[in-house]
PDB file of C-alpha atoms and ligand atoms in Angstrom:
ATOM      1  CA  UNK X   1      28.707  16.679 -96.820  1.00 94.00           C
ATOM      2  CA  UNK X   2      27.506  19.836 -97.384  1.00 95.00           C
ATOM      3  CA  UNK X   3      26.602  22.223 -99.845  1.00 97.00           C
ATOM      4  CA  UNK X   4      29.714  24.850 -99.275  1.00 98.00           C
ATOM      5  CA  UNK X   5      32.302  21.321 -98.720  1.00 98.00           C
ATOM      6  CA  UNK X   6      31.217  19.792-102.404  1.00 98.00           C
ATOM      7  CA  UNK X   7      31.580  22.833-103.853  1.00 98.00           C
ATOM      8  CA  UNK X   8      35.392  23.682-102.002  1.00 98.00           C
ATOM      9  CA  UNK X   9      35.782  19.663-103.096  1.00 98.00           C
ATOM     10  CA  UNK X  10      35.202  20.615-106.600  1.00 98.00           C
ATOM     11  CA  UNK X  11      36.956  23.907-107.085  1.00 98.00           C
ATOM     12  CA  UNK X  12      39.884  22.293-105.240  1.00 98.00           C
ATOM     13  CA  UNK X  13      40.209  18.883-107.398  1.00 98.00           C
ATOM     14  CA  UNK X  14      39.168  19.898-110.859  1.00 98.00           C
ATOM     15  CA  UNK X  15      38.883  23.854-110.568  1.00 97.00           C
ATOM     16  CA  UNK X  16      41.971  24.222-112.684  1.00 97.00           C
ATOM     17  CA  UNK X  17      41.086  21.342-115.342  1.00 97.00           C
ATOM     18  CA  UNK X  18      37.825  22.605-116.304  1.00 98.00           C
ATOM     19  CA  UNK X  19      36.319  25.885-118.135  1.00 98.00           C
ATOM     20  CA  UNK X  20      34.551  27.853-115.520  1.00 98.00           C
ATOM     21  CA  UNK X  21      31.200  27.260-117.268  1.00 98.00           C
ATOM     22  CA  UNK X  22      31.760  23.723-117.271  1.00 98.00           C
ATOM     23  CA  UNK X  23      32.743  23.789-113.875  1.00 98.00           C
ATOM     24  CA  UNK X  24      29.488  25.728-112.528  1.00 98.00           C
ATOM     25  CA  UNK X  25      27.442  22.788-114.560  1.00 98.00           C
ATOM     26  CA  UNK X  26      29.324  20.067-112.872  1.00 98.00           C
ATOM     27  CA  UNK X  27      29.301  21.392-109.654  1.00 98.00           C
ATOM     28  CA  UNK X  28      25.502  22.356-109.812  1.00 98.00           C
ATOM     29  CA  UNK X  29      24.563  18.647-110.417  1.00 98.00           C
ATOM     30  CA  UNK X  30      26.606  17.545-107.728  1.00 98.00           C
ATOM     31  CA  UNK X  31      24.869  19.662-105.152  1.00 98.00           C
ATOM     32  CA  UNK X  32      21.516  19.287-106.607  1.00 98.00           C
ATOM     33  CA  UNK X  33      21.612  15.811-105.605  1.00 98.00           C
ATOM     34  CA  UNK X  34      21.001  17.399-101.659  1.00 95.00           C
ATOM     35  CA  UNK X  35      17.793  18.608-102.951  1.00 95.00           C
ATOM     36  CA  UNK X  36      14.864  17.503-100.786  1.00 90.00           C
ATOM     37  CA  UNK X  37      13.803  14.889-103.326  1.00 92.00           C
ATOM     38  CA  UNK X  38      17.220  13.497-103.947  1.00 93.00           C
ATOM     39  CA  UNK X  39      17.177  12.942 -99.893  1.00 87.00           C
ATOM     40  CA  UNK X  40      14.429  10.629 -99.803  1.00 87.00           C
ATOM     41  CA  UNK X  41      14.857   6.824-100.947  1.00 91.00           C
ATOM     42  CA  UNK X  42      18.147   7.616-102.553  1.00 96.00           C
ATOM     43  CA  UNK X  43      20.756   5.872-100.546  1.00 95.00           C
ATOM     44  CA  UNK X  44      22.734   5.371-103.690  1.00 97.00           C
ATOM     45  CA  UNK X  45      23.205   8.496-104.324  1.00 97.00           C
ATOM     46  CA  UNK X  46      24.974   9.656-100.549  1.00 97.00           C
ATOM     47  CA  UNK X  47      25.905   6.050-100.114  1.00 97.00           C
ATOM     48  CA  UNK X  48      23.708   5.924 -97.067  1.00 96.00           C
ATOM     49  CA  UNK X  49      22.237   2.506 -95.338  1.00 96.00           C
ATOM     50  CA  UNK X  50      24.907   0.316 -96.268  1.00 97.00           C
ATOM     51  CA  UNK X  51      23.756  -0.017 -99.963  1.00 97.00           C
ATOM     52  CA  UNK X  52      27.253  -0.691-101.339  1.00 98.00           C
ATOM     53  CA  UNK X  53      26.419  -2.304-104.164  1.00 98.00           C
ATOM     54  CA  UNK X  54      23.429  -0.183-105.380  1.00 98.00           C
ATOM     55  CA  UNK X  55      26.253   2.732-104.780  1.00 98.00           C
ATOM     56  CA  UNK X  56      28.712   1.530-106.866  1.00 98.00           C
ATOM     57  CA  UNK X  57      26.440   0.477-109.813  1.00 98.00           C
ATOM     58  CA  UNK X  58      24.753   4.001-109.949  1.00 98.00           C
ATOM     59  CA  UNK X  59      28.347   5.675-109.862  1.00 98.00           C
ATOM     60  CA  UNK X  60      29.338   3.216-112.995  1.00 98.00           C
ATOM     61  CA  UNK X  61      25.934   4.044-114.378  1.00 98.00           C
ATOM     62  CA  UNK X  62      26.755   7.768-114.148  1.00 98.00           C
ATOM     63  CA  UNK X  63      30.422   7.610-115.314  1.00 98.00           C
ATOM     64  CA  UNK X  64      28.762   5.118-118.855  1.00 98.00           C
ATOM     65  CA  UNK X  65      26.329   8.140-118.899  1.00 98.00           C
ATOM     66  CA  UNK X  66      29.249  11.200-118.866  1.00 98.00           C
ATOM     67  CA  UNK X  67      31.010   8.508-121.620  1.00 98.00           C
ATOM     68  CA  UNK X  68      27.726   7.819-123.599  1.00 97.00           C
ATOM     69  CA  UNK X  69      26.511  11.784-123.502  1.00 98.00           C
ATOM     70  CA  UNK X  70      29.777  12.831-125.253  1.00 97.00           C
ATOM     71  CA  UNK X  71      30.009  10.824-127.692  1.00 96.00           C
ATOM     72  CA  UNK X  72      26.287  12.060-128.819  1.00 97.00           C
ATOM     73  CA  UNK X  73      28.335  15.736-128.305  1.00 97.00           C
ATOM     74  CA  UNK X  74      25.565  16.281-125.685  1.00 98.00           C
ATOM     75  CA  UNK X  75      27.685  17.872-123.493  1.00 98.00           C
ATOM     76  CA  UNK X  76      25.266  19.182-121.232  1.00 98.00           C
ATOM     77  CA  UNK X  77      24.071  15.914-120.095  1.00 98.00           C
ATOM     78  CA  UNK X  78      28.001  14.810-119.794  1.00 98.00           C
ATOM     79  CA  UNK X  79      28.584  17.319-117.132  1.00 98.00           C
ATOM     80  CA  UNK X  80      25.471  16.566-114.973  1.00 98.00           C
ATOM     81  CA  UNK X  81      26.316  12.663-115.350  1.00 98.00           C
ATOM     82  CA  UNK X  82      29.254  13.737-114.565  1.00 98.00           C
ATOM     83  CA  UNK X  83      28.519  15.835-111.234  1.00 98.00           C
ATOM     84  CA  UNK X  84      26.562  13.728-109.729  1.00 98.00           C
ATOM     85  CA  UNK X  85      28.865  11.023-109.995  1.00 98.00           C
ATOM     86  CA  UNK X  86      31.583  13.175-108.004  1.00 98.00           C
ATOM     87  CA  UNK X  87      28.752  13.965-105.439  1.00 98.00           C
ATOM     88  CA  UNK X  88      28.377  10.376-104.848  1.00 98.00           C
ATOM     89  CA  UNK X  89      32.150   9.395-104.026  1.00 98.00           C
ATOM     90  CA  UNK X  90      32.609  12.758-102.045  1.00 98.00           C
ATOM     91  CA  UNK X  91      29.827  11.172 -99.614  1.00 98.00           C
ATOM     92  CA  UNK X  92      31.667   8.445 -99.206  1.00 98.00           C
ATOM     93  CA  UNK X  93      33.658   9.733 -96.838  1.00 98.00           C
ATOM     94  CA  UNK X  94      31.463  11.860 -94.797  1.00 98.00           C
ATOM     95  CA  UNK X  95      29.296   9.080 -94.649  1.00 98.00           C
ATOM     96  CA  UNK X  96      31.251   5.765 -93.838  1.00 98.00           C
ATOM     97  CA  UNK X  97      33.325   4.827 -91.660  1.00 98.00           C
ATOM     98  CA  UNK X  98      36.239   4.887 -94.039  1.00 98.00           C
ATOM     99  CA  UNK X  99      38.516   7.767 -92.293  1.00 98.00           C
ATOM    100  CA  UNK X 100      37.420   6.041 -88.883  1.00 97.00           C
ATOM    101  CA  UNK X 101      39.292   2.820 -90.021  1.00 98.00           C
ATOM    102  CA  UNK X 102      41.978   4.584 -91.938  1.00 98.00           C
ATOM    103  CA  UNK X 103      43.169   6.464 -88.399  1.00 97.00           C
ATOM    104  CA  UNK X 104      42.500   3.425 -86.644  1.00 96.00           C
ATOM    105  CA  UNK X 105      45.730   2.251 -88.119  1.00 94.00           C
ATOM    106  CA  UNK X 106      47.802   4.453 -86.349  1.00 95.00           C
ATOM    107  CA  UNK X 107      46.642   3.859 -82.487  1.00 89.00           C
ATOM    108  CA  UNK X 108      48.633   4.909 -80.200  1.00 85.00           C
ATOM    109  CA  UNK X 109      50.914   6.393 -83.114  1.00 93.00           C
ATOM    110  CA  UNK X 110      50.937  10.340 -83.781  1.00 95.00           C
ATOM    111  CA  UNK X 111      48.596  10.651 -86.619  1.00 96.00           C
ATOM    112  CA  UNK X 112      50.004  12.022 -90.469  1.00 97.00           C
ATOM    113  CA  UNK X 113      48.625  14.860 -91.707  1.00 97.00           C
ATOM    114  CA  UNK X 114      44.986  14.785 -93.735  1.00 98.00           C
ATOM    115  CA  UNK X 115      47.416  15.149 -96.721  1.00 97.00           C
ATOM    116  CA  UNK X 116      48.765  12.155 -96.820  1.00 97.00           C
ATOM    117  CA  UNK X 117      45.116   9.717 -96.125  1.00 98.00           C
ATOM    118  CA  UNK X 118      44.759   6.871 -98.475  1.00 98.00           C
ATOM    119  CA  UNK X 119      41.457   7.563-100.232  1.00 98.00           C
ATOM    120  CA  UNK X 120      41.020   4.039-101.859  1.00 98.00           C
ATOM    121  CA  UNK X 121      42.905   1.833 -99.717  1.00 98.00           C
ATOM    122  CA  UNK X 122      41.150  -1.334-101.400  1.00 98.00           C
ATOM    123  CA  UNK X 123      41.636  -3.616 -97.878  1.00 97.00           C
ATOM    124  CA  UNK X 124      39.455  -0.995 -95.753  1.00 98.00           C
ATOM    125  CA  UNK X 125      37.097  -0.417 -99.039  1.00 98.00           C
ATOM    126  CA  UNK X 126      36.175  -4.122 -98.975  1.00 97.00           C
ATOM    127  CA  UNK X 127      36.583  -4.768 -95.584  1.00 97.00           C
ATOM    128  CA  UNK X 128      33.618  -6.723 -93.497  1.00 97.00           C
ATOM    129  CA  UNK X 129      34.050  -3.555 -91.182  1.00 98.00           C
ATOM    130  CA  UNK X 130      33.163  -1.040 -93.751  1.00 98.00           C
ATOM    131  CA  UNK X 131      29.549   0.524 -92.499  1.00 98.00           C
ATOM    132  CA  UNK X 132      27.489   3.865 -93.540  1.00 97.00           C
ATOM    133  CA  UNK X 133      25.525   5.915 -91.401  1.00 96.00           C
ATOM    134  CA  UNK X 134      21.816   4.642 -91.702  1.00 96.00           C
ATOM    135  CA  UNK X 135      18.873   7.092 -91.916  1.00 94.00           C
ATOM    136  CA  UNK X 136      16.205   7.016 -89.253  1.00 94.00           C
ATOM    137  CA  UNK X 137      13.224   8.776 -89.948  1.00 88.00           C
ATOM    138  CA  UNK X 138      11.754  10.818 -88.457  1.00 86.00           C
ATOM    139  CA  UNK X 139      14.151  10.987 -85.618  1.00 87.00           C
ATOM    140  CA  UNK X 140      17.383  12.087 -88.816  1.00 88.00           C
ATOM    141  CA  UNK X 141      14.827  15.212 -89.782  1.00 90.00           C
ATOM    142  CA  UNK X 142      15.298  16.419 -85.942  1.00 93.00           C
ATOM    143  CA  UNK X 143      19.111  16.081 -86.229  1.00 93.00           C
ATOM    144  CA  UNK X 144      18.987  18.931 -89.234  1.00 88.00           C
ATOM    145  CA  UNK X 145      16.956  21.155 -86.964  1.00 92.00           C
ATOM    146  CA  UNK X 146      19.543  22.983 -84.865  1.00 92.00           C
ATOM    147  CA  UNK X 147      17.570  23.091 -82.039  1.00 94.00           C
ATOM    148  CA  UNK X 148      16.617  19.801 -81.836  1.00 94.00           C
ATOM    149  CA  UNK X 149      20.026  18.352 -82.800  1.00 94.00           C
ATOM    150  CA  UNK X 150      20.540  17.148 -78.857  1.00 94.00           C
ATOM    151  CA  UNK X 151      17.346  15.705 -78.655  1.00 93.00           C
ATOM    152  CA  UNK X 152      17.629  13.805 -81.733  1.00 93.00           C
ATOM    153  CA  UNK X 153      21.246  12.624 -80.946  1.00 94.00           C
ATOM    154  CA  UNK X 154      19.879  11.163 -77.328  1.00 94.00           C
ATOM    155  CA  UNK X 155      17.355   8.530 -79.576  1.00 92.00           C
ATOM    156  CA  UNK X 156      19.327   7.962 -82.497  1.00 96.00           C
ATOM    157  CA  UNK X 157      21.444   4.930 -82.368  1.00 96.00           C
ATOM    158  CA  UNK X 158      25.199   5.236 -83.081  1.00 97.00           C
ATOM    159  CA  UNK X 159      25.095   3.573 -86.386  1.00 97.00           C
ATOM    160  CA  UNK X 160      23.109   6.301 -87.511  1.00 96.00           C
ATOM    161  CA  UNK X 161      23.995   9.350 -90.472  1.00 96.00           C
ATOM    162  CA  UNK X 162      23.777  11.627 -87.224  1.00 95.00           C
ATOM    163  CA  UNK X 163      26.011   9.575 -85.507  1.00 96.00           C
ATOM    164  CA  UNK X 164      28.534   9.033 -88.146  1.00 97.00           C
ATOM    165  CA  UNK X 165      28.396  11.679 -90.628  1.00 97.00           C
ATOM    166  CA  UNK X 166      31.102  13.549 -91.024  1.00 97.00           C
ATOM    167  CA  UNK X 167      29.332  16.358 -93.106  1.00 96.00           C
ATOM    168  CA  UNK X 168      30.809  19.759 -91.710  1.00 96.00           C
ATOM    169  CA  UNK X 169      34.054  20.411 -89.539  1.00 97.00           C
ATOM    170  CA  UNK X 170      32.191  20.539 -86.132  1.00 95.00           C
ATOM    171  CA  UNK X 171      32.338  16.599 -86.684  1.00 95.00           C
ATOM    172  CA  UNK X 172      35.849  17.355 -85.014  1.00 97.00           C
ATOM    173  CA  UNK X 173      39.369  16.770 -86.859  1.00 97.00           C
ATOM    174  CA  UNK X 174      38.111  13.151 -88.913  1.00 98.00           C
ATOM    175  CA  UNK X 175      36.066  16.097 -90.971  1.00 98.00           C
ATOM    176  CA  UNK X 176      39.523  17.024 -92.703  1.00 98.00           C
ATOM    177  CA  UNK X 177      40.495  13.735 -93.934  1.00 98.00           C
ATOM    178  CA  UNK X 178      37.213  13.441 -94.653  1.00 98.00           C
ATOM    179  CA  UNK X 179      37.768  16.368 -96.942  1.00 98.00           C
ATOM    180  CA  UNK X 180      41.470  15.249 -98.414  1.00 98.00           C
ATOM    181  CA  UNK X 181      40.517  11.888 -98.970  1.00 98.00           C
ATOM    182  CA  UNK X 182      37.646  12.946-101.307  1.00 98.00           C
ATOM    183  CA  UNK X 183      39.336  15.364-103.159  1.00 98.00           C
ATOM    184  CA  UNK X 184      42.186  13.179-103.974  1.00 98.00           C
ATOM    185  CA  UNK X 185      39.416  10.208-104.929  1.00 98.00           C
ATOM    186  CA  UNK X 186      37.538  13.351-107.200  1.00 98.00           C
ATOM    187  CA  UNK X 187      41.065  13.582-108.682  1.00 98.00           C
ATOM    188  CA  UNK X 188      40.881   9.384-109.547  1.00 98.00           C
ATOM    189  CA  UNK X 189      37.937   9.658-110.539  1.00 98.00           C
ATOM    190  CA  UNK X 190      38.274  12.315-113.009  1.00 98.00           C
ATOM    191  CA  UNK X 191      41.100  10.944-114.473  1.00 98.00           C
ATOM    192  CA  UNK X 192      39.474   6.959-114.595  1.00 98.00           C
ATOM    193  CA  UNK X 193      36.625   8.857-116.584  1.00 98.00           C
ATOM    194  CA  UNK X 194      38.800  10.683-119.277  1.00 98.00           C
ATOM    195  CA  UNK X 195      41.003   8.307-119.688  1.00 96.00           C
ATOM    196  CA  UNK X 196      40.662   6.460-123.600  1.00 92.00           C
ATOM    197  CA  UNK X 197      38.885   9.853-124.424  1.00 96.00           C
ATOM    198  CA  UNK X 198      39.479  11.172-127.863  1.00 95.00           C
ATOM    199  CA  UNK X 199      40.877  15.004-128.177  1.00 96.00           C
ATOM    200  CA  UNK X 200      37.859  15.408-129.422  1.00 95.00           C
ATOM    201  CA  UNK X 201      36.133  14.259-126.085  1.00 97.00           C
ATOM    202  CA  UNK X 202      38.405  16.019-124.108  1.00 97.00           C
ATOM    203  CA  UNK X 203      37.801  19.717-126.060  1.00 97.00           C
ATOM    204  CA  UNK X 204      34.208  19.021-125.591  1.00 98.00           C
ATOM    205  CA  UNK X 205      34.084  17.952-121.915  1.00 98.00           C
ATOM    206  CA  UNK X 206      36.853  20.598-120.939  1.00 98.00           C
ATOM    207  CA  UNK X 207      35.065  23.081-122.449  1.00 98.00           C
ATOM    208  CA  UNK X 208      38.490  24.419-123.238  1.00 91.00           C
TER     209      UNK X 208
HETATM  210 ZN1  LIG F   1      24.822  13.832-100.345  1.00 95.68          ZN
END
């Protein structure tokens, strides 16, 4: 997704929860993770190129690390654990073909409104179906060049993050479950995290 979407993902699922110095912490780790070098051989962290499973251990990695961090009262490191874990599971949805097989339910049927998607409907989540957009470079670089967006689209195949991706709203209307579904799973997520966390814990990671 990008930058502005994380950011209206956080501020809409934990914008309330959090201190707003906590919140700019959190939410600059989760963007960071779009820097250049986070782009490059880090499929776990955008869960690109069908790495499931190297996806879901790094977001259980971060989440032990948010956990572990506390605990030490090095809050600091919580709250970037912590943000890039969120970035992670956002991506999920703009990059897989998750909201593709979620609508695909309803052919032929009028659609429900993005407020009411499913974000961890565990049949599509492990289903054999499940793909995510791969990266091919170079011919991905040309799709984030405006002007070479057509061009790139004409060589890349379909399974491709250009193909798929579901990063911005001119993806057409699949952008706003997109959207829905990963603020309700930043909601989960959040609360999976806290959960069995001492008041202590929760004053600290609050920052309230
Ligand atoms: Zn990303």
């Amino acid at each position: 997704m990008l930058t502005q979407y994380h950011i209206e993902i956080m501020l809409n699922a934990l914008g309330e929860r959090f201190s707003p110095r906590a919140m700019s912490a959190i939410t600059y780790a989760n963007v960071n993770q779009d820097r250049l070098s986070g782009q490059f051989g880090h499929n776990e962290f955008h869960f690109d190129n069908n790495a499931f499973e190297k996806t879901y251990a790094y977001i259980e990695e971060q989440r032990a690390l948010t956990v572990s961090a506390l605990q030490k009262t090095d809050v600091l490191s919580a709250w970037s654990a912590f943000g890039r874990m969120t970035h992670t599971l956002q991506d999920f949805y703009a990059h897989s073909n998750y909201i593709t097989l979620w609508l695909a339910r309803f052919d032929g049927q009028a659609l429900p409104p993005s407020s009411k998607v499913d974000p961890v409907d565990l049949s599509l989540i492990q289903s054999p179906d499940l793909r995510s957009g791969k990266v091919y470079y170079p011919f991905e670089l040309l799709y984030f060049i405006r002007k070479t967006r057509a061009f790139s689209l004409r060589w890349l195949p379909k399974d491709s993050h250009a193909w798929m991706n579901l990063d911005s709203p001119e993806q057409g209307f699949k952008f706003d479950y997109a959207m829905q579904a990963a603020i309700q799973r930043t909601v989960i997520e959040y609360e999976k995290t806290t959960q069995g966390f001492s008041d202590e814990m929760c004053k600290l990671f609050l920052d309230k």
